[in-house]
Short mmCIF file of C-alpha atoms and ligand atoms in Angstrom, two decimals:
data_model
loop_
_atom_site.label_atom_id
_atom_site.label_comp_id
_atom_site.label_asym_id
_atom_site.label_seq_id
_atom_site.Cartn_x
_atom_site.Cartn_y
_atom_site.Cartn_z
CA UNK A 1114 -12.92 -26.33 22.40
CA UNK A 1115 -13.28 -22.57 21.90
CA UNK A 1116 -13.33 -21.23 18.33
CA UNK A 1117 -11.23 -18.47 16.85
CA UNK A 1118 -13.36 -15.67 15.41
CA UNK A 1119 -11.74 -14.36 12.24
CA UNK A 1120 -12.90 -11.19 10.60
CA UNK A 1121 -11.51 -9.26 7.63
CA UNK A 1122 -12.46 -5.88 6.26
CA UNK A 1123 -12.71 -6.97 2.63
CA UNK A 1124 -12.47 -10.06 0.48
CA UNK A 1125 -9.29 -8.44 -0.89
CA UNK A 1126 -7.71 -9.42 2.47
CA UNK A 1127 -8.60 -13.08 1.96
CA UNK A 1128 -5.20 -14.31 0.65
CA UNK A 1129 -3.65 -13.34 4.00
CA UNK A 1130 -6.46 -14.95 5.98
CA UNK A 1131 -6.19 -18.18 3.98
CA UNK A 1132 -2.80 -18.66 5.66
CA UNK A 1133 -4.44 -18.01 9.02
CA UNK A 1134 -7.19 -20.56 8.37
CA UNK A 1135 -4.73 -23.16 7.03
CA UNK A 1136 -2.56 -22.78 10.12
CA UNK A 1137 -5.52 -23.09 12.49
CA UNK A 1138 -6.81 -26.13 10.58
CA UNK A 1139 -3.36 -27.78 10.78
CA UNK A 1140 -3.62 -27.50 14.58
CA UNK A 1141 -7.22 -28.79 14.66
CA UNK A 1142 -8.53 -25.47 15.96
CA UNK A 1143 -12.12 -24.61 15.01
CA UNK A 1144 -12.85 -21.16 13.63
CA UNK A 1145 -15.48 -19.07 11.95
CA UNK A 1146 -14.53 -16.45 9.42
CA UNK A 1147 -16.44 -13.40 8.16
CA UNK A 1148 -16.06 -10.34 5.97
CA UNK A 1149 -17.26 -7.45 8.15
CA UNK A 1150 -15.87 -3.95 7.85
CA UNK A 1151 -15.47 -1.36 10.61
CA UNK A 1152 -16.54 1.26 8.08
CA UNK A 1153 -18.78 -0.44 5.51
CA UNK A 1154 -20.70 -2.82 7.83
CA UNK A 1155 -20.10 -1.47 11.35
CA UNK A 1156 -23.25 -3.02 12.87
CA UNK A 1157 -22.30 -6.54 11.76
CA UNK A 1158 -18.73 -6.11 13.04
CA UNK A 1159 -20.03 -4.84 16.39
CA UNK A 1160 -22.59 -7.66 16.74
CA UNK A 1161 -19.99 -10.31 15.89
CA UNK A 1162 -17.83 -9.00 18.72
CA UNK A 1163 -20.65 -8.57 21.24
CA UNK A 1164 -22.12 -12.05 20.67
CA UNK A 1165 -18.81 -13.89 20.45
CA UNK A 1166 -18.47 -15.17 24.00
CA UNK A 1167 -21.91 -16.77 23.99
CA UNK A 1168 -21.17 -18.20 20.52
CA UNK A 1169 -18.15 -20.15 21.78
CA UNK A 1170 -15.41 -17.87 20.51
CA UNK A 1171 -12.26 -17.72 22.66
CA UNK A 1172 -10.28 -15.08 20.80
CA UNK A 1173 -10.40 -12.93 17.67
CA UNK A 1174 -8.19 -12.35 14.69
CA UNK A 1175 -9.11 -9.15 12.86
CA UNK A 1176 -7.41 -8.16 9.60
CA UNK A 1177 -7.74 -4.94 7.64
CA UNK A 1178 -5.79 -2.60 5.43
CA UNK A 1179 -5.53 1.16 4.83
CA UNK A 1180 -7.26 3.04 7.72
CA UNK A 1181 -7.41 -0.29 9.52
CA UNK A 1182 -9.83 0.24 12.41
CA UNK A 1183 -11.38 -3.22 12.40
CA UNK A 1184 -9.29 -4.84 15.15
CA UNK A 1185 -9.83 -1.82 17.38
CA UNK A 1186 -13.56 -1.75 16.64
CA UNK A 1187 -13.82 -5.44 17.56
CA UNK A 1188 -11.76 -4.89 20.73
CA UNK A 1189 -14.03 -2.01 21.74
CA UNK A 1190 -16.93 -4.47 21.91
CA UNK A 1191 -15.44 -7.46 23.73
CA UNK A 1192 -12.98 -8.36 26.48
CA UNK A 1193 -11.91 -11.48 24.59
CA UNK A 1194 -8.32 -11.18 23.30
CA UNK A 1195 -8.05 -9.52 19.86
CA UNK A 1196 -5.13 -10.10 17.50
CA UNK A 1197 -4.80 -7.54 14.72
CA UNK A 1198 -3.27 -8.19 11.30
CA UNK A 1199 -2.37 -5.02 9.41
CA UNK A 1200 -2.80 -5.78 5.69
CA UNK A 1201 -0.59 -4.10 3.12
CA UNK A 1202 -2.61 -1.88 0.80
CA UNK A 1203 -1.77 0.13 -2.30
CA UNK A 1204 0.05 2.96 -0.44
CA UNK A 1205 2.73 3.38 2.24
CA UNK A 1206 3.87 -0.30 2.20
CA UNK A 1207 1.35 -1.21 4.91
CA UNK A 1208 2.56 1.44 7.36
CA UNK A 1209 -0.92 3.01 7.30
CA UNK A 1210 -2.57 -0.24 8.45
CA UNK A 1211 0.24 -1.05 10.89
CA UNK A 1212 -0.12 2.23 12.76
CA UNK A 1213 -3.92 2.16 12.62
CA UNK A 1214 -3.94 -1.33 14.14
CA UNK A 1215 -1.14 -1.12 16.68
CA UNK A 1216 -1.59 2.37 18.13
CA UNK A 1217 -4.56 1.61 20.39
CA UNK A 1218 -5.37 3.91 23.29
CA UNK A 1219 -4.92 2.61 26.85
CA UNK A 1220 -7.83 0.44 27.94
CA UNK A 1221 -8.58 -1.29 24.62
CA UNK A 1222 -5.66 -3.57 23.69
CA UNK A 1223 -5.02 -5.16 20.30
CA UNK A 1224 -2.11 -7.61 20.01
CA UNK A 1225 -0.75 -6.66 16.60
CA UNK A 1226 1.33 -9.04 14.48
CA UNK A 1227 3.50 -8.13 11.49
CA UNK A 1228 2.10 -6.59 8.32
CA UNK A 1229 0.42 -9.49 6.45
CA UNK A 1230 1.28 -11.76 9.42
CA UNK A 1231 -1.48 -14.30 8.85
CA UNK A 1232 0.47 -17.30 10.12
CA UNK A 1233 1.69 -15.68 13.32
CA UNK A 1234 -1.82 -14.43 14.08
CA UNK A 1235 -3.04 -18.02 13.97
CA UNK A 1236 -0.15 -19.24 16.13
CA UNK A 1237 -0.72 -16.51 18.69
CA UNK A 1238 -4.41 -17.38 18.82
CA UNK A 1239 -3.43 -21.03 19.30
CA UNK A 1240 -1.06 -20.10 22.12
CA UNK A 1241 -3.82 -18.10 23.83
CA UNK A 1242 -6.26 -21.04 23.63
CA UNK A 1243 -3.51 -23.46 24.71
CA UNK A 1244 -3.22 -21.75 28.11
CA UNK A 1245 -6.25 -23.83 29.13
CA UNK A 1246 -5.76 -26.77 26.73
CA UNK A 1247 -2.82 -29.14 27.30
CA UNK A 1248 -3.53 -31.18 24.17
CA UNK A 1249 -3.31 -28.07 22.01
CA UNK A 1250 -0.13 -27.02 23.83
CA UNK A 1251 1.38 -30.40 22.91
CA UNK A 1252 0.41 -29.88 19.24
CA UNK A 1253 2.11 -26.47 19.33
CA UNK A 1254 5.27 -28.02 20.83
CA UNK A 1255 5.27 -30.65 18.08
CA UNK A 1256 4.92 -27.97 15.40
CA UNK A 1257 7.83 -25.98 16.84
CA UNK A 1258 9.99 -29.10 16.84
CA UNK A 1259 9.02 -29.99 13.29
CA UNK A 1260 9.64 -26.42 12.06
CA UNK A 1261 13.07 -26.43 13.72
CA UNK A 1262 13.91 -29.79 12.14
CA UNK A 1263 13.10 -28.34 8.70
CA UNK A 1264 15.52 -25.43 9.26
CA UNK A 1265 18.28 -27.80 10.37
CA UNK A 1266 17.70 -29.96 7.28
CA UNK A 1267 18.16 -26.88 5.11
CA UNK A 1268 21.33 -25.99 7.01
CA UNK A 1269 22.67 -29.51 6.51
CA UNK A 1270 21.97 -29.25 2.77
CA UNK A 1271 23.72 -25.86 2.62
CA UNK A 1272 26.77 -27.17 4.50
CA UNK A 1273 26.94 -30.16 2.17
CA UNK A 1274 26.90 -27.84 -0.85
CA UNK A 1275 29.47 -25.40 0.54
CA UNK A 1276 31.87 -28.07 1.73
CA UNK A 1277 31.93 -30.15 -1.45
C1 LIG B 1361 -10.01 -2.20 4.26
O1 LIG B 1361 -9.79 -1.54 3.07
C2 LIG B 1361 -9.98 -3.66 3.93
O2 LIG B 1361 -9.56 -4.39 5.03
C3 LIG B 1361 -8.99 -3.74 2.77
O3 LIG B 1361 -7.71 -4.12 3.22
C4 LIG B 1361 -8.97 -2.31 2.25
C5 LIG B 1361 -9.42 -2.19 0.84
O4 LIG B 1361 -10.66 -2.82 0.67
P1 LIG B 1361 -11.26 -3.06 -0.80
O5 LIG B 1361 -11.44 -1.71 -1.40
O6 LIG B 1361 -10.26 -3.89 -1.54
O7 LIG B 1361 -12.56 -3.78 -0.58
O8 LIG B 1361 -11.22 -1.86 4.83
#
């Protein structure tokens, strides 16, 4: 099975990526995860992207905050799908990272999830890999059903409380 290549700009992004890794692990999806920065370690970020296909990576998740160029820098060096996570920093409520990640020029796409959207990035990566993997698609269906059942349980509890 193809791996997900996860990269974050700083270890300060790690709490968001922990959710990504936990979600991938819960779906039995292999991954490798690195701290490479578009600005501080541009050669390592570029090499990770350029060597990914031969290293068994099927798609990327790239997370960064502030002037968040990491997802775009990865996308510039691969035609594998790249999912960007804008991470909320100390200013602008994450709008800086959101715009830096999402506003890619034509030709170099980045599929951007919500600010701090670590879980959805993992699920989108899973859905990309599941296009060619029926067993993974079945695990995703099971997760959707289980998540829906949890919401309905909460609704049932709320109705029971309100209708006492
Ligand atoms: C970005 O700058 C990183 O992705 C991080 O979100 C932000 C701040 O990095 P640190 O100064 O906390 O290392 O490159």
